[in-house]
């Protein structure tokens, strides 16, 4: 993991950029301000910008930036992303995340997820303890490529920690952990896998433990698990939302073997308040350990966005100049 810790002076500098921006833009419309935020990112302390540019070029699997400013009087952790949205909770932190994220890529969003917001809230929600979404807690969030179902999924998923009182770990496993031997390995490079939208997207039919087959009816892409440079391939997998083609036993074996190797290789990254991790969504998969939610305003709370390295990929797909993928 590549990691940069801001000095206290640098932290103050970032807070000043954020405060000035918010004073000039009293209504928080991050989707509208994304380009302006990118311009402001040029004023971030030079040390952190150099670190981010170098880590991006090296394709470091996890790029962490710590000692970012978080409001000393941070509001209680909201009980759901919907309440967070309604209350405009922790807006300055959203801006700080977007400022740093903008140096690595172009933040974007999905119409089908968290109401199309550019920055999401990740916090445990009542009734969702065992869901397959980031609102879960008591069930392990399986290692996954973020938005595995889509060609335009992010190059990075960005998580900024506002609270993590129990030191709950984000799990990460690198593509190098896949050691499936030939000839089965070659199968992972072939378009023999179906990638389904996960439950965090508003898609029909609704899928649940009672109705697992609904997943198979969702629109999906067929592609390979491994792709890209032959000597250091990229990875696309989410065991909960990836299936082999119907009846393809070999693909099933290859996938299960890869998933088991990745799970065995998982490491923990415990984010502390003020720390952001930019997870390379092509080189590592990520998930989360279980925890017991408190539901008293002190729960673990992250802000999340996704970025592509080139927004034109998104424009081509949506046939519009928009950061919002449908
Ligand atoms: O809560 C975490 O550490 C990770 C959750 C996650 O996978 C996500 O928000 O995309
Ligand atoms: Fe995720």
Short mmCIF file of C-alpha atoms and ligand atoms in Angstrom, two decimals:
data_model
loop_
_atom_site.label_atom_id
_atom_site.label_comp_id
_atom_site.label_asym_id
_atom_site.label_seq_id
_atom_site.Cartn_x
_atom_site.Cartn_y
_atom_site.Cartn_z
CA UNK A 1 0.00 0.00 0.00
CA UNK A 2 1.25 3.46 -0.89
CA UNK A 3 0.53 5.91 1.92
CA UNK A 4 0.94 9.64 2.44
CA UNK A 5 0.33 11.34 5.76
CA UNK A 6 -0.34 15.06 5.51
CA UNK A 7 1.55 17.30 7.92
CA UNK A 8 -0.66 19.40 10.17
CA UNK A 9 0.16 22.44 8.02
CA UNK A 10 -0.87 20.57 4.88
CA UNK A 11 -4.06 19.48 6.61
CA UNK A 12 -4.84 23.11 7.42
CA UNK A 13 -4.14 24.01 3.80
CA UNK A 14 -6.65 21.41 2.56
CA UNK A 15 -9.26 22.62 5.06
CA UNK A 16 -8.74 26.21 3.86
CA UNK A 17 -9.28 25.24 0.21
CA UNK A 18 -12.46 23.37 1.16
CA UNK A 19 -13.81 26.19 3.35
CA UNK A 20 -13.18 28.81 0.65
CA UNK A 21 -14.89 26.66 -1.95
CA UNK A 22 -17.95 26.09 0.23
CA UNK A 23 -18.16 29.81 1.04
CA UNK A 24 -18.21 30.57 -2.69
CA UNK A 25 -20.74 27.79 -3.43
CA UNK A 26 -23.32 27.90 -0.63
CA UNK A 27 -25.56 25.24 -2.22
CA UNK A 28 -23.81 21.87 -2.34
CA UNK A 29 -24.22 20.42 -5.85
CA UNK A 30 -21.15 18.21 -6.27
CA UNK A 31 -22.18 16.87 -9.68
CA UNK A 32 -22.35 20.42 -10.99
CA UNK A 33 -19.10 21.48 -9.31
CA UNK A 34 -16.95 18.50 -10.28
CA UNK A 35 -14.94 20.44 -12.88
CA UNK A 36 -14.49 23.42 -10.54
CA UNK A 37 -13.32 21.06 -7.79
CA UNK A 38 -10.77 19.60 -10.20
CA UNK A 39 -9.41 23.11 -10.76
CA UNK A 40 -9.15 23.68 -6.98
CA UNK A 41 -7.31 20.36 -6.65
CA UNK A 42 -4.36 22.05 -8.40
CA UNK A 43 -3.95 24.11 -5.21
CA UNK A 44 -3.58 21.08 -2.94
CA UNK A 45 -0.20 20.84 -1.18
CA UNK A 46 2.45 19.85 -3.72
CA UNK A 47 3.63 16.85 -1.68
CA UNK A 48 0.30 15.08 -1.80
CA UNK A 49 -0.18 15.88 -5.48
CA UNK A 50 3.23 14.43 -6.34
CA UNK A 51 2.45 11.33 -4.29
CA UNK A 52 -0.90 10.82 -6.04
CA UNK A 53 0.49 11.31 -9.54
CA UNK A 54 3.35 8.86 -8.86
CA UNK A 55 1.02 6.26 -7.31
CA UNK A 56 -1.37 6.55 -10.23
CA UNK A 57 1.44 5.97 -12.72
CA UNK A 58 2.75 2.99 -10.72
CA UNK A 59 -0.78 1.53 -10.52
CA UNK A 60 -0.37 1.01 -6.78
CA UNK A 61 -3.11 -1.34 -5.60
CA UNK A 62 -4.20 0.80 -2.66
CA UNK A 63 -3.33 4.48 -2.39
CA UNK A 64 -3.95 5.92 1.06
CA UNK A 65 -3.92 9.54 2.21
CA UNK A 66 -4.12 10.18 5.96
CA UNK A 67 -4.56 13.22 8.23
CA UNK A 68 -7.19 14.81 6.01
CA UNK A 69 -9.41 17.33 7.79
CA UNK A 70 -12.59 16.01 9.39
CA UNK A 71 -14.91 18.39 11.24
CA UNK A 72 -14.19 18.34 14.98
CA UNK A 73 -17.92 18.71 15.55
CA UNK A 74 -18.93 16.05 13.07
CA UNK A 75 -22.67 15.29 13.17
CA UNK A 76 -23.72 11.87 14.48
CA UNK A 77 -23.44 9.01 12.02
CA UNK A 78 -26.71 8.99 10.08
CA UNK A 79 -28.86 5.86 10.27
CA UNK A 80 -28.97 5.49 6.46
CA UNK A 81 -27.67 7.10 3.27
CA UNK A 82 -31.16 8.48 2.68
CA UNK A 83 -31.05 10.46 5.94
CA UNK A 84 -27.47 11.52 5.22
CA UNK A 85 -28.62 12.89 1.87
CA UNK A 86 -31.65 14.65 3.32
CA UNK A 87 -29.61 16.28 6.07
CA UNK A 88 -26.61 17.14 3.91
CA UNK A 89 -24.42 15.37 6.45
CA UNK A 90 -20.65 15.98 6.31
CA UNK A 91 -20.51 18.04 3.14
CA UNK A 92 -17.03 19.41 3.77
CA UNK A 93 -15.74 15.84 4.01
CA UNK A 94 -17.39 15.04 0.65
CA UNK A 95 -15.54 17.99 -0.86
CA UNK A 96 -12.21 16.95 0.69
CA UNK A 97 -12.66 13.46 -0.77
CA UNK A 98 -13.50 14.88 -4.21
CA UNK A 99 -10.49 17.21 -4.12
CA UNK A 100 -8.06 14.34 -3.52
CA UNK A 101 -9.95 11.96 -5.83
CA UNK A 102 -9.79 14.49 -8.67
CA UNK A 103 -6.01 14.20 -8.85
CA UNK A 104 -6.33 10.47 -9.57
CA UNK A 105 -9.36 10.44 -11.84
CA UNK A 106 -12.81 11.71 -12.70
CA UNK A 107 -15.49 11.04 -10.09
CA UNK A 108 -18.78 9.72 -11.52
CA UNK A 109 -22.04 8.19 -10.28
CA UNK A 110 -24.92 5.91 -11.24
CA UNK A 111 -28.56 6.91 -11.57
CA UNK A 112 -29.41 3.55 -10.00
CA UNK A 113 -27.36 3.99 -6.84
CA UNK A 114 -27.94 6.29 -3.82
CA UNK A 115 -30.17 8.55 -5.88
CA UNK A 116 -27.46 9.41 -8.41
CA UNK A 117 -25.29 11.16 -5.83
CA UNK A 118 -21.65 11.75 -6.68
CA UNK A 119 -20.56 10.92 -3.12
CA UNK A 120 -22.19 8.09 -1.21
CA UNK A 121 -22.53 7.38 2.49
CA UNK A 122 -21.42 4.01 3.82
CA UNK A 123 -22.97 3.43 7.24
CA UNK A 124 -24.80 0.51 8.85
CA UNK A 125 -28.59 0.62 8.53
CA UNK A 126 -31.27 -1.11 10.54
CA UNK A 127 -32.75 -4.07 8.73
CA UNK A 128 -29.74 -4.26 6.36
CA UNK A 129 -27.40 -6.10 8.75
CA UNK A 130 -27.17 -9.15 6.47
CA UNK A 131 -27.67 -7.44 3.10
CA UNK A 132 -25.15 -7.71 0.29
CA UNK A 133 -24.64 -3.93 0.27
CA UNK A 134 -22.40 -1.49 2.10
CA UNK A 135 -25.22 -0.85 4.63
CA UNK A 136 -24.59 -4.33 6.07
CA UNK A 137 -22.69 -5.06 9.26
CA UNK A 138 -23.19 -8.48 10.79
CA UNK A 139 -22.51 -10.27 7.53
CA UNK A 140 -19.13 -10.15 5.83
CA UNK A 141 -19.17 -8.07 2.67
CA UNK A 142 -17.73 -10.54 0.15
CA UNK A 143 -14.62 -9.46 -1.73
CA UNK A 144 -15.75 -7.73 -4.90
CA UNK A 145 -14.87 -5.58 -7.84
CA UNK A 146 -16.95 -2.44 -7.38
CA UNK A 147 -19.86 -2.42 -9.86
CA UNK A 148 -18.62 -5.65 -11.40
CA UNK A 149 -21.54 -5.74 -13.85
CA UNK A 150 -20.51 -2.81 -15.97
CA UNK A 151 -17.81 -2.03 -18.56
CA UNK A 152 -17.74 1.54 -17.28
CA UNK A 153 -17.14 0.59 -13.64
CA UNK A 154 -14.58 2.75 -11.89
CA UNK A 155 -10.82 2.45 -12.12
CA UNK A 156 -10.84 3.37 -8.43
CA UNK A 157 -13.27 3.14 -5.58
CA UNK A 158 -12.53 5.81 -3.00
CA UNK A 159 -13.40 5.44 0.69
CA UNK A 160 -12.85 8.26 3.17
CA UNK A 161 -13.26 7.40 6.83
CA UNK A 162 -15.12 9.77 9.13
CA UNK A 163 -15.57 7.32 12.02
CA UNK A 164 -14.41 3.78 12.73
CA UNK A 165 -14.58 3.35 16.51
CA UNK A 166 -14.20 -0.44 16.48
CA UNK A 167 -11.39 -0.51 13.92
CA UNK A 168 -13.43 -2.49 11.40
CA UNK A 169 -11.27 -3.62 8.51
CA UNK A 170 -11.79 -3.12 4.81
CA UNK A 171 -10.51 -6.33 3.20
CA UNK A 172 -8.42 -6.27 0.04
CA UNK A 173 -7.02 -9.05 -2.15
CA UNK A 174 -4.73 -8.52 -5.15
CA UNK A 175 -5.01 -10.10 -8.59
CA UNK A 176 -1.56 -11.67 -7.99
CA UNK A 177 -3.26 -14.03 -5.52
CA UNK A 178 -4.94 -15.81 -8.44
CA UNK A 179 -2.71 -18.82 -8.99
CA UNK A 180 -5.02 -21.06 -10.97
CA UNK A 181 -2.78 -23.37 -12.99
CA UNK A 182 -2.97 -23.84 -16.75
CA UNK A 183 -4.97 -25.02 -18.60
CA UNK A 184 -7.76 -23.84 -16.26
CA UNK A 185 -6.19 -20.41 -15.90
CA UNK A 186 -6.78 -19.69 -19.57
CA UNK A 187 -10.52 -20.11 -18.96
CA UNK A 188 -10.42 -17.03 -16.71
CA UNK A 189 -9.25 -15.02 -19.73
CA UNK A 190 -12.22 -16.13 -21.82
CA UNK A 191 -15.69 -14.57 -22.07
CA UNK A 192 -17.39 -17.34 -20.11
CA UNK A 193 -18.69 -15.40 -17.11
CA UNK A 194 -21.84 -13.42 -16.40
CA UNK A 195 -21.59 -10.25 -14.31
CA UNK A 196 -24.80 -9.13 -12.63
CA UNK A 197 -25.74 -5.78 -11.04
CA UNK A 198 -25.36 -6.00 -7.28
CA UNK A 199 -28.08 -5.28 -4.74
CA UNK A 200 -26.89 -1.72 -4.10
CA UNK A 201 -28.35 -0.76 -7.51
CA UNK A 202 -32.08 -0.25 -7.99
CA UNK A 203 -32.57 -3.12 -10.37
CA UNK A 204 -35.43 -5.49 -10.92
CA UNK A 205 -36.24 -8.21 -10.21
CA UNK A 206 -35.40 -7.87 -6.55
CA UNK A 207 -32.96 -10.48 -5.33
CA UNK A 208 -32.76 -11.87 -1.80
CA UNK A 209 -32.04 -15.03 0.12
CA UNK A 210 -35.65 -16.06 -0.55
CA UNK A 211 -35.47 -15.23 -4.22
CA UNK A 212 -31.89 -15.96 -5.34
CA UNK A 213 -32.83 -16.85 -8.90
CA UNK A 214 -33.99 -13.27 -9.53
CA UNK A 215 -30.35 -12.41 -10.03
CA UNK A 216 -30.18 -14.48 -13.20
CA UNK A 217 -32.98 -12.42 -14.71
CA UNK A 218 -31.16 -9.13 -14.30
CA UNK A 219 -29.55 -7.59 -17.38
CA UNK A 220 -25.85 -8.53 -17.34
CA UNK A 221 -22.60 -8.52 -19.28
CA UNK A 222 -20.70 -11.59 -20.43
CA UNK A 223 -16.93 -11.18 -20.19
CA UNK A 224 -13.73 -12.63 -18.75
CA UNK A 225 -12.46 -12.55 -15.16
CA UNK A 226 -8.87 -11.74 -16.15
CA UNK A 227 -8.04 -9.27 -18.93
CA UNK A 228 -5.51 -6.65 -20.00
CA UNK A 229 -1.70 -6.94 -19.87
CA UNK A 230 -0.66 -10.59 -20.14
CA UNK A 231 2.18 -10.37 -17.65
CA UNK A 232 0.13 -8.48 -15.02
CA UNK A 233 -3.57 -8.87 -15.83
CA UNK A 234 -6.51 -6.97 -14.43
CA UNK A 235 -9.30 -8.62 -12.51
CA UNK A 236 -13.10 -8.55 -12.48
CA UNK A 237 -14.94 -10.73 -9.97
CA UNK A 238 -17.60 -10.63 -7.26
CA UNK A 239 -18.46 -14.12 -6.08
CA UNK A 240 -22.01 -13.03 -5.12
CA UNK A 241 -22.76 -11.49 -8.51
CA UNK A 242 -20.63 -13.46 -10.98
CA UNK A 243 -21.70 -16.77 -12.53
CA UNK A 244 -20.28 -18.96 -15.23
CA UNK A 245 -22.28 -19.30 -18.42
CA UNK A 246 -25.11 -21.76 -17.92
CA UNK A 247 -23.74 -25.30 -17.87
CA UNK A 248 -20.07 -24.23 -18.17
CA UNK A 249 -18.56 -26.51 -15.52
CA UNK A 250 -15.00 -25.60 -16.37
CA UNK A 251 -15.67 -21.90 -15.97
CA UNK A 252 -17.34 -22.62 -12.66
CA UNK A 253 -14.29 -24.52 -11.41
CA UNK A 254 -11.92 -21.79 -12.56
CA UNK A 255 -14.01 -19.11 -10.91
CA UNK A 256 -14.39 -20.95 -7.62
CA UNK A 257 -10.69 -21.67 -7.47
CA UNK A 258 -9.81 -18.03 -8.14
CA UNK A 259 -12.35 -16.79 -5.59
CA UNK A 260 -10.98 -19.14 -2.92
CA UNK A 261 -7.39 -18.06 -3.59
CA UNK A 262 -8.39 -14.41 -3.40
CA UNK A 263 -10.32 -14.95 -0.15
CA UNK A 264 -7.32 -16.74 1.37
CA UNK A 265 -5.04 -13.84 0.42
CA UNK A 266 -7.25 -11.08 1.81
CA UNK A 267 -5.56 -8.49 3.97
CA UNK A 268 -7.13 -5.88 6.19
CA UNK A 269 -6.87 -2.12 5.86
CA UNK A 270 -8.27 -0.41 8.92
CA UNK A 271 -9.16 3.16 8.03
CA UNK A 272 -9.01 5.82 10.71
CA UNK A 273 -10.91 9.11 10.69
CA UNK A 274 -9.32 11.46 8.17
CA UNK A 275 -7.88 8.63 6.09
CA UNK A 276 -8.94 7.95 2.51
CA UNK A 277 -8.12 4.82 0.52
CA UNK A 278 -8.24 4.78 -3.26
CA UNK A 279 -8.60 1.14 -4.21
CA UNK A 280 -7.52 0.15 -7.71
CA UNK A 281 -10.67 -1.55 -8.95
CA UNK A 282 -8.76 -3.37 -11.72
CA UNK A 283 -5.93 -4.75 -9.60
CA UNK A 284 -7.54 -5.62 -6.28
CA UNK A 285 -10.94 -6.60 -4.99
CA UNK A 286 -12.24 -5.36 -1.66
CA UNK A 287 -14.83 -6.18 0.99
CA UNK A 288 -15.39 -5.63 4.69
CA UNK A 289 -15.21 -7.52 7.95
CA UNK A 290 -18.28 -8.02 10.11
CA UNK A 291 -19.11 -5.74 13.01
CA UNK A 292 -21.89 -5.10 15.50
CA UNK A 293 -23.75 -1.91 14.66
CA UNK A 294 -24.47 0.52 17.48
CA UNK A 295 -27.22 2.68 15.94
CA UNK A 296 -26.49 5.46 18.43
CA UNK A 297 -24.79 8.01 16.16
CA UNK A 298 -21.26 6.72 16.83
CA UNK A 299 -21.20 4.02 14.14
CA UNK A 300 -18.56 3.54 11.50
CA UNK A 301 -19.10 6.04 8.68
CA UNK A 302 -17.35 6.38 5.34
CA UNK A 303 -17.86 8.62 2.33
CA UNK A 304 -17.44 6.88 -1.01
CA UNK A 305 -17.04 7.84 -4.63
CA UNK A 306 -15.82 6.06 -7.76
CA UNK A 307 -13.51 7.47 -10.39
CA UNK A 308 -12.59 6.61 -13.96
CA UNK A 309 -9.23 7.54 -15.37
CA UNK A 310 -10.90 9.03 -18.42
CA UNK A 311 -14.44 10.32 -18.34
CA UNK A 312 -14.71 10.00 -22.11
CA UNK A 313 -15.19 6.27 -21.61
CA UNK A 314 -18.38 7.20 -19.75
CA UNK A 315 -19.41 9.77 -22.37
CA UNK A 316 -19.07 7.18 -25.12
CA UNK A 317 -21.18 4.70 -23.20
CA UNK A 318 -23.97 7.12 -22.22
CA UNK A 319 -23.76 9.04 -25.52
CA UNK A 320 -23.89 12.23 -23.46
CA UNK A 321 -21.48 14.56 -21.70
CA UNK A 322 -22.52 13.37 -18.26
CA UNK A 323 -20.84 11.90 -15.19
CA UNK A 324 -24.00 9.99 -14.43
CA UNK A 325 -24.17 6.46 -15.75
CA UNK A 326 -27.60 4.97 -16.33
O1 LIG B 1 -17.02 -0.46 4.26
C1 LIG B 1 -16.00 -0.76 3.65
O2 LIG B 1 -14.88 -0.76 4.17
C2 LIG B 1 -16.09 -1.15 2.21
C3 LIG B 1 -17.49 -1.17 1.73
C4 LIG B 1 -17.56 -1.34 0.24
O3 LIG B 1 -17.26 -2.32 -0.32
C5 LIG B 1 -17.97 -0.20 -0.54
O4 LIG B 1 -18.48 0.77 0.02
O5 LIG B 1 -17.84 -0.24 -1.77
FE1 LIG B 2 -17.33 -1.97 -2.53
#
